[in-house]
PDB file of C-alpha atoms in Angstrom:
ATOM      1  CA  UNK A   1       0.000   0.000   0.000  1.00 90.00           C
ATOM      2  CA  UNK A   2       1.419   3.380  -1.027  1.00 93.00           C
ATOM      3  CA  UNK A   3       1.009   6.899   0.324  1.00 95.00           C
ATOM      4  CA  UNK A   4       2.566  10.300  -0.322  1.00 95.00           C
ATOM      5  CA  UNK A   5       4.344  12.394   2.312  1.00 95.00           C
ATOM      6  CA  UNK A   6       6.043  15.798   2.163  1.00 94.00           C
ATOM      7  CA  UNK A   7       9.007  17.237   4.020  1.00 93.00           C
ATOM      8  CA  UNK A   8       8.117  19.396   7.010  1.00 90.00           C
ATOM      9  CA  UNK A   9      10.437  22.304   7.736  1.00 81.00           C
ATOM     10  CA  UNK A  10       9.109  23.508  11.077  1.00 74.00           C
ATOM     11  CA  UNK A  11       8.298  21.734  14.304  1.00 74.00           C
ATOM     12  CA  UNK A  12       6.667  22.673  17.570  1.00 77.00           C
ATOM     13  CA  UNK A  13       3.138  23.083  18.864  1.00 81.00           C
ATOM     14  CA  UNK A  14       2.421  26.302  16.972  1.00 82.00           C
ATOM     15  CA  UNK A  15       3.722  25.010  13.660  1.00 82.00           C
ATOM     16  CA  UNK A  16       1.742  21.768  14.004  1.00 86.00           C
ATOM     17  CA  UNK A  17      -1.428  23.710  14.810  1.00 86.00           C
ATOM     18  CA  UNK A  18      -1.018  25.824  11.681  1.00 88.00           C
ATOM     19  CA  UNK A  19      -0.502  22.675   9.609  1.00 89.00           C
ATOM     20  CA  UNK A  20      -3.749  21.165  10.868  1.00 90.00           C
ATOM     21  CA  UNK A  21      -5.645  24.353  10.029  1.00 91.00           C
ATOM     22  CA  UNK A  22      -4.504  23.992   6.400  1.00 92.00           C
ATOM     23  CA  UNK A  23      -5.671  20.351   6.214  1.00 93.00           C
ATOM     24  CA  UNK A  24      -2.289  18.733   6.851  1.00 94.00           C
ATOM     25  CA  UNK A  25      -1.188  16.228   9.498  1.00 95.00           C
ATOM     26  CA  UNK A  26       2.292  16.414  11.047  1.00 95.00           C
ATOM     27  CA  UNK A  27       4.284  13.223  11.360  1.00 95.00           C
ATOM     28  CA  UNK A  28       7.731  11.730  11.797  1.00 95.00           C
ATOM     29  CA  UNK A  29       9.724   8.858  10.283  1.00 96.00           C
ATOM     30  CA  UNK A  30      12.428   7.236  12.388  1.00 94.00           C
ATOM     31  CA  UNK A  31      14.637   4.133  12.554  1.00 89.00           C
ATOM     32  CA  UNK A  32      16.651   2.358   9.904  1.00 82.00           C
ATOM     33  CA  UNK A  33      19.930   3.858  11.103  1.00 81.00           C
ATOM     34  CA  UNK A  34      19.028   7.334   9.850  1.00 84.00           C
ATOM     35  CA  UNK A  35      18.064  10.544  11.595  1.00 90.00           C
ATOM     36  CA  UNK A  36      14.354  11.094  12.333  1.00 92.00           C
ATOM     37  CA  UNK A  37      12.669  13.027   9.534  1.00 93.00           C
ATOM     38  CA  UNK A  38       9.757  15.438   9.934  1.00 95.00           C
ATOM     39  CA  UNK A  39       6.942  14.922   7.432  1.00 95.00           C
ATOM     40  CA  UNK A  40       3.421  16.114   6.702  1.00 94.00           C
ATOM     41  CA  UNK A  41       0.520  14.339   4.991  1.00 96.00           C
ATOM     42  CA  UNK A  42      -2.773  15.374   3.465  1.00 96.00           C
ATOM     43  CA  UNK A  43      -5.272  14.838   6.278  1.00 96.00           C
ATOM     44  CA  UNK A  44      -8.232  13.659   4.169  1.00 95.00           C
ATOM     45  CA  UNK A  45      -6.143  11.102   2.283  1.00 95.00           C
ATOM     46  CA  UNK A  46      -4.623   9.900   5.563  1.00 96.00           C
ATOM     47  CA  UNK A  47      -8.028   9.661   7.266  1.00 96.00           C
ATOM     48  CA  UNK A  48      -9.356   7.354   4.535  1.00 96.00           C
ATOM     49  CA  UNK A  49      -6.145   5.286   4.513  1.00 96.00           C
ATOM     50  CA  UNK A  50      -6.404   4.699   8.256  1.00 96.00           C
ATOM     51  CA  UNK A  51      -9.809   3.073   7.746  1.00 95.00           C
ATOM     52  CA  UNK A  52      -8.130   0.285   5.764  1.00 95.00           C
ATOM     53  CA  UNK A  53      -6.862  -2.696   7.719  1.00 93.00           C
ATOM     54  CA  UNK A  54      -3.771  -3.090   5.531  1.00 92.00           C
ATOM     55  CA  UNK A  55      -2.534   0.389   6.446  1.00 95.00           C
ATOM     56  CA  UNK A  56      -2.114  -0.787  10.060  1.00 93.00           C
ATOM     57  CA  UNK A  57      -0.699  -4.259   9.506  1.00 90.00           C
ATOM     58  CA  UNK A  58       1.481  -4.292   6.392  1.00 91.00           C
ATOM     59  CA  UNK A  59       4.694  -2.795   5.055  1.00 93.00           C
ATOM     60  CA  UNK A  60       3.842   0.539   3.404  1.00 95.00           C
ATOM     61  CA  UNK A  61       5.525   2.360   0.540  1.00 95.00           C
ATOM     62  CA  UNK A  62       6.093   6.012   1.378  1.00 96.00           C
ATOM     63  CA  UNK A  63       6.822   8.391  -1.487  1.00 95.00           C
ATOM     64  CA  UNK A  64       8.804  11.380  -0.241  1.00 93.00           C
ATOM     65  CA  UNK A  65      10.609  13.838  -2.490  1.00 89.00           C
ATOM     66  CA  UNK A  66      10.516  11.495  -5.464  1.00 90.00           C
ATOM     67  CA  UNK A  67      11.969   8.563  -3.497  1.00 92.00           C
ATOM     68  CA  UNK A  68      10.051   5.533  -2.256  1.00 94.00           C
ATOM     69  CA  UNK A  69      10.948   3.839   1.019  1.00 93.00           C
ATOM     70  CA  UNK A  70       9.327   1.087   3.050  1.00 94.00           C
ATOM     71  CA  UNK A  71       7.859   1.983   6.433  1.00 95.00           C
ATOM     72  CA  UNK A  72       5.528   0.658   9.127  1.00 94.00           C
ATOM     73  CA  UNK A  73       2.806   2.595  10.897  1.00 95.00           C
ATOM     74  CA  UNK A  74       3.799   2.776  14.552  1.00 94.00           C
ATOM     75  CA  UNK A  75       1.537   5.316  16.260  1.00 95.00           C
ATOM     76  CA  UNK A  76      -1.495   7.496  15.548  1.00 96.00           C
ATOM     77  CA  UNK A  77      -2.761  10.281  17.800  1.00 95.00           C
ATOM     78  CA  UNK A  78      -6.419  11.213  17.350  1.00 95.00           C
ATOM     79  CA  UNK A  79      -8.272  14.259  18.660  1.00 92.00           C
ATOM     80  CA  UNK A  80     -10.330  13.311  21.762  1.00 93.00           C
ATOM     81  CA  UNK A  81     -13.709  14.054  20.137  1.00 92.00           C
ATOM     82  CA  UNK A  82     -13.181  15.478  16.636  1.00 92.00           C
ATOM     83  CA  UNK A  83     -12.541  13.436  13.487  1.00 92.00           C
ATOM     84  CA  UNK A  84      -8.959  14.650  13.364  1.00 94.00           C
ATOM     85  CA  UNK A  85      -5.590  12.924  13.212  1.00 96.00           C
ATOM     86  CA  UNK A  86      -3.238  15.062  15.280  1.00 95.00           C
ATOM     87  CA  UNK A  87       0.053  13.258  14.668  1.00 95.00           C
ATOM     88  CA  UNK A  88       1.370  10.079  13.060  1.00 96.00           C
ATOM     89  CA  UNK A  89       4.605   8.071  13.430  1.00 97.00           C
ATOM     90  CA  UNK A  90       6.248   5.720  10.935  1.00 96.00           C
ATOM     91  CA  UNK A  91       9.270   3.448  11.291  1.00 94.00           C
ATOM     92  CA  UNK A  92      11.674   2.702   8.448  1.00 94.00           C
ATOM     93  CA  UNK A  93      11.903  -0.955   7.489  1.00 94.00           C
ATOM     94  CA  UNK A  94      15.215  -2.774   7.099  1.00 89.00           C
ATOM     95  CA  UNK A  95      14.746  -5.752   4.775  1.00 88.00           C
ATOM     96  CA  UNK A  96      17.307  -7.825   6.753  1.00 90.00           C
ATOM     97  CA  UNK A  97      15.979  -7.073  10.239  1.00 90.00           C
ATOM     98  CA  UNK A  98      13.173  -9.058  11.852  1.00 92.00           C
ATOM     99  CA  UNK A  99      10.318  -6.983  13.216  1.00 91.00           C
ATOM    100  CA  UNK A 100       7.408  -7.440  15.593  1.00 92.00           C
ATOM    101  CA  UNK A 101       3.927  -6.353  14.589  1.00 91.00           C
ATOM    102  CA  UNK A 102       0.279  -7.149  15.358  1.00 92.00           C
ATOM    103  CA  UNK A 103      -1.529  -8.814  12.481  1.00 94.00           C
ATOM    104  CA  UNK A 104      -5.344  -9.174  12.234  1.00 95.00           C
ATOM    105  CA  UNK A 105      -6.987 -12.602  12.321  1.00 96.00           C
ATOM    106  CA  UNK A 106      -9.620 -13.418   9.668  1.00 97.00           C
ATOM    107  CA  UNK A 107     -12.037 -16.302  10.219  1.00 97.00           C
ATOM    108  CA  UNK A 108     -13.749 -18.388   7.541  1.00 96.00           C
ATOM    109  CA  UNK A 109     -15.840 -21.555   7.228  1.00 96.00           C
ATOM    110  CA  UNK A 110     -17.812 -21.354  10.473  1.00 95.00           C
ATOM    111  CA  UNK A 111     -21.166 -21.613   8.640  1.00 95.00           C
ATOM    112  CA  UNK A 112     -20.055 -24.972   7.192  1.00 96.00           C
ATOM    113  CA  UNK A 113     -18.971 -26.406  10.555  1.00 96.00           C
ATOM    114  CA  UNK A 114     -20.940 -29.085  12.442  1.00 96.00           C
ATOM    115  CA  UNK A 115     -21.076 -26.745  15.437  1.00 96.00           C
ATOM    116  CA  UNK A 116     -23.200 -24.266  13.469  1.00 96.00           C
ATOM    117  CA  UNK A 117     -25.016 -26.451  10.892  1.00 95.00           C
ATOM    118  CA  UNK A 118     -25.969 -29.390  13.115  1.00 95.00           C
ATOM    119  CA  UNK A 119     -25.807 -28.132  16.695  1.00 94.00           C
ATOM    120  CA  UNK A 120     -26.730 -24.481  16.114  1.00 94.00           C
ATOM    121  CA  UNK A 121     -23.834 -23.250  18.252  1.00 96.00           C
ATOM    122  CA  UNK A 122     -22.798 -19.624  18.391  1.00 96.00           C
ATOM    123  CA  UNK A 123     -19.169 -18.972  17.405  1.00 96.00           C
ATOM    124  CA  UNK A 124     -17.125 -16.474  19.406  1.00 97.00           C
ATOM    125  CA  UNK A 125     -14.054 -14.916  17.794  1.00 97.00           C
ATOM    126  CA  UNK A 126     -11.898 -14.786  20.920  1.00 96.00           C
ATOM    127  CA  UNK A 127      -8.663 -13.523  19.347  1.00 95.00           C
ATOM    128  CA  UNK A 128      -8.882 -10.828  16.670  1.00 95.00           C
ATOM    129  CA  UNK A 129      -5.148 -10.132  16.214  1.00 94.00           C
ATOM    130  CA  UNK A 130      -1.848 -11.893  16.834  1.00 95.00           C
ATOM    131  CA  UNK A 131       1.552 -10.361  17.511  1.00 95.00           C
ATOM    132  CA  UNK A 132       4.138 -11.918  15.216  1.00 95.00           C
ATOM    133  CA  UNK A 133       7.851 -11.635  14.518  1.00 96.00           C
ATOM    134  CA  UNK A 134       9.255 -11.983  11.000  1.00 95.00           C
ATOM    135  CA  UNK A 135      11.251 -10.372   8.218  1.00 94.00           C
ATOM    136  CA  UNK A 136       9.472  -7.593   6.282  1.00 92.00           C
ATOM    137  CA  UNK A 137       9.184  -9.777   3.199  1.00 91.00           C
ATOM    138  CA  UNK A 138       7.389 -12.499   5.210  1.00 94.00           C
ATOM    139  CA  UNK A 139       4.877 -10.224   6.923  1.00 93.00           C
ATOM    140  CA  UNK A 140       1.319 -11.412   6.160  1.00 93.00           C
ATOM    141  CA  UNK A 141      -1.459  -8.855   5.717  1.00 91.00           C
ATOM    142  CA  UNK A 142      -3.625 -11.098   7.909  1.00 94.00           C
ATOM    143  CA  UNK A 143      -3.720 -14.624   9.331  1.00 96.00           C
ATOM    144  CA  UNK A 144      -6.593 -16.796   8.112  1.00 96.00           C
ATOM    145  CA  UNK A 145      -8.233 -19.332  10.438  1.00 97.00           C
ATOM    146  CA  UNK A 146     -10.505 -22.052   8.999  1.00 97.00           C
ATOM    147  CA  UNK A 147     -13.382 -22.915  11.359  1.00 97.00           C
ATOM    148  CA  UNK A 148     -15.110 -25.464   9.103  1.00 96.00           C
ATOM    149  CA  UNK A 149     -13.924 -28.333  11.331  1.00 95.00           C
ATOM    150  CA  UNK A 150     -15.341 -26.823  14.531  1.00 96.00           C
ATOM    151  CA  UNK A 151     -17.457 -29.293  16.554  1.00 95.00           C
ATOM    152  CA  UNK A 152     -20.150 -28.787  19.196  1.00 95.00           C
ATOM    153  CA  UNK A 153     -18.846 -26.659  22.088  1.00 95.00           C
ATOM    154  CA  UNK A 154     -15.358 -26.977  20.612  1.00 96.00           C
ATOM    155  CA  UNK A 155     -12.433 -24.557  20.347  1.00 97.00           C
ATOM    156  CA  UNK A 156      -9.729 -23.682  17.849  1.00 97.00           C
ATOM    157  CA  UNK A 157      -6.372 -22.729  19.368  1.00 96.00           C
ATOM    158  CA  UNK A 158      -3.134 -21.397  17.942  1.00 95.00           C
ATOM    159  CA  UNK A 159      -1.670 -24.906  17.798  1.00 94.00           C
ATOM    160  CA  UNK A 160      -4.544 -25.973  15.538  1.00 95.00           C
ATOM    161  CA  UNK A 161      -3.431 -23.649  12.721  1.00 94.00           C
ATOM    162  CA  UNK A 162      -0.288 -23.268  10.654  1.00 94.00           C
ATOM    163  CA  UNK A 163       1.361 -19.852  10.587  1.00 94.00           C
ATOM    164  CA  UNK A 164       2.794 -18.564   7.290  1.00 94.00           C
ATOM    165  CA  UNK A 165       6.378 -19.465   6.460  1.00 93.00           C
ATOM    166  CA  UNK A 166       8.952 -17.430   8.379  1.00 95.00           C
ATOM    167  CA  UNK A 167       6.381 -16.074  10.840  1.00 96.00           C
ATOM    168  CA  UNK A 168       6.737 -16.715  14.570  1.00 95.00           C
ATOM    169  CA  UNK A 169       4.139 -15.918  17.186  1.00 92.00           C
ATOM    170  CA  UNK A 170       5.108 -13.667  20.128  1.00 94.00           C
ATOM    171  CA  UNK A 171       3.543 -15.518  23.069  1.00 88.00           C
ATOM    172  CA  UNK A 172       4.000 -13.115  26.017  1.00 87.00           C
ATOM    173  CA  UNK A 173       3.726 -16.156  28.289  1.00 87.00           C
ATOM    174  CA  UNK A 174       0.534 -17.566  26.725  1.00 87.00           C
ATOM    175  CA  UNK A 175       1.491 -20.994  25.310  1.00 86.00           C
ATOM    176  CA  UNK A 176      -1.651 -21.755  23.321  1.00 92.00           C
ATOM    177  CA  UNK A 177      -4.349 -19.060  23.184  1.00 94.00           C
ATOM    178  CA  UNK A 178      -7.905 -19.831  22.084  1.00 96.00           C
ATOM    179  CA  UNK A 179      -8.722 -18.218  18.740  1.00 97.00           C
ATOM    180  CA  UNK A 180     -12.408 -19.146  18.486  1.00 97.00           C
ATOM    181  CA  UNK A 181     -14.946 -21.173  20.453  1.00 97.00           C
ATOM    182  CA  UNK A 182     -18.404 -22.670  19.842  1.00 96.00           C
ATOM    183  CA  UNK A 183     -21.029 -22.381  22.575  1.00 96.00           C
ATOM    184  CA  UNK A 184     -24.634 -23.495  22.971  1.00 93.00           C
ATOM    185  CA  UNK A 185     -27.097 -20.581  22.941  1.00 90.00           C
ATOM    186  CA  UNK A 186     -28.300 -19.657  26.428  1.00 82.00           C
ATOM    187  CA  UNK A 187     -31.990 -20.166  25.502  1.00 71.00           C
ATOM    188  CA  UNK A 188     -31.349 -23.810  24.591  1.00 64.00           C
ATOM    189  CA  UNK A 189     -29.539 -24.454  27.860  1.00 57.00           C
ATOM    190  CA  UNK A 190     -32.428 -23.069  29.910  1.00 58.00           C
ATOM    191  CA  UNK A 191     -35.218 -24.929  28.053  1.00 54.00           C
ATOM    192  CA  UNK A 192     -34.242 -28.492  29.169  1.00 56.00           C
ATOM    193  CA  UNK A 193     -33.878 -27.293  32.760  1.00 53.00           C
ATOM    194  CA  UNK A 194     -37.405 -25.834  32.724  1.00 55.00           C
ATOM    195  CA  UNK A 195     -38.817 -29.041  31.197  1.00 54.00           C
ATOM    196  CA  UNK A 196     -37.121 -31.179  33.843  1.00 54.00           C
ATOM    197  CA  UNK A 197     -38.519 -28.982  36.618  1.00 54.00           C
ATOM    198  CA  UNK A 198     -42.064 -29.381  35.225  1.00 54.00           C
ATOM    199  CA  UNK A 199     -41.654 -33.151  34.996  1.00 54.00           C
ATOM    200  CA  UNK A 200     -40.420 -33.351  38.586  1.00 59.00           C
ATOM    201  CA  UNK A 201     -43.393 -31.314  39.785  1.00 55.00           C
ATOM    202  CA  UNK A 202     -45.838 -33.599  37.963  1.00 55.00           C
ATOM    203  CA  UNK A 203     -44.193 -36.725  39.387  1.00 56.00           C
ATOM    204  CA  UNK A 204     -44.355 -35.349  42.911  1.00 55.00           C
ATOM    205  CA  UNK A 205     -48.147 -34.725  42.735  1.00 54.00           C
ATOM    206  CA  UNK A 206     -50.287 -37.599  44.235  1.00 56.00           C
ATOM    207  CA  UNK A 207     -51.982 -39.732  41.584  1.00 52.00           C
ATOM    208  CA  UNK A 208     -55.786 -40.002  41.647  1.00 50.00           C
ATOM    209  CA  UNK A 209     -58.312 -41.917  39.584  1.00 49.00           C
ATOM    210  CA  UNK A 210     -57.209 -42.382  35.982  1.00 48.00           C
ATOM    211  CA  UNK A 211     -53.657 -41.432  36.856  1.00 47.00           C
ATOM    212  CA  UNK A 212     -54.542 -37.783  37.464  1.00 49.00           C
ATOM    213  CA  UNK A 213     -53.790 -35.932  40.615  1.00 47.00           C
ATOM    214  CA  UNK A 214     -56.758 -36.201  42.996  1.00 46.00           C
ATOM    215  CA  UNK A 215     -58.614 -32.966  43.534  1.00 46.00           C
ATOM    216  CA  UNK A 216     -58.855 -31.751  47.057  1.00 49.00           C
ATOM    217  CA  UNK A 217     -62.430 -31.704  48.480  1.00 47.00           C
ATOM    218  CA  UNK A 218     -63.532 -30.071  51.672  1.00 50.00           C
ATOM    219  CA  UNK A 219     -63.964 -32.454  54.654  1.00 49.00           C
ATOM    220  CA  UNK A 220     -67.570 -33.575  55.329  1.00 48.00           C
ATOM    221  CA  UNK A 221     -69.215 -31.661  58.110  1.00 51.00           C
ATOM    222  CA  UNK A 222     -70.418 -33.563  61.181  1.00 50.00           C
ATOM    223  CA  UNK A 223     -74.258 -33.684  61.541  1.00 51.00           C
ATOM    224  CA  UNK A 224     -75.597 -30.927  63.718  1.00 52.00           C
ATOM    225  CA  UNK A 225     -76.786 -31.954  67.161  1.00 51.00           C
ATOM    226  CA  UNK A 226     -80.470 -31.518  67.913  1.00 45.00           C
TER     227      UNK A 226
END
């Protein structure tokens, strides 16, 4: 994915405020063994780019002064309540250096699974992104998880899938996180319990003629004394 940036001559709060008034967003590019470079971007173009998943999770091509370099989005600062990007940070990418980045998880096939088709389970997407470590050339735009084999009340964990070649998962102490799980809808769990309670109540009632519970009748009154 490609975007255009321009050199920014001035820095500071006042200069950044004036940039935003003119529809520009201040930013910085750092890393790669070079000095940090001040840049500015067209705010409207940047705002629409930030809505795309790939802009957050893939190696980007930045055109600056006629040259194209590869960078990663590292930080975005938004205005607290306005639709405004206040500042943006990029990191230069070294093709020979491994990097760590969060990659989105995409799920497919759940509608074809036994859990959904036969047992009418609900599928929860527990993990929506994974932090991975790899070379820039191996970075996937997303990691796809096939849920077509999901069974009733089953789970799919990280060990159940195969990561792309050259990609390692950054565990942070979690050996095998759950990616998705199938659960029985709450209404179906409650229905059998209610039916069992009704059956127990019927069994506990005394049986009368014809197998029905005998109706209670008032006790016969003693004859009045003359």
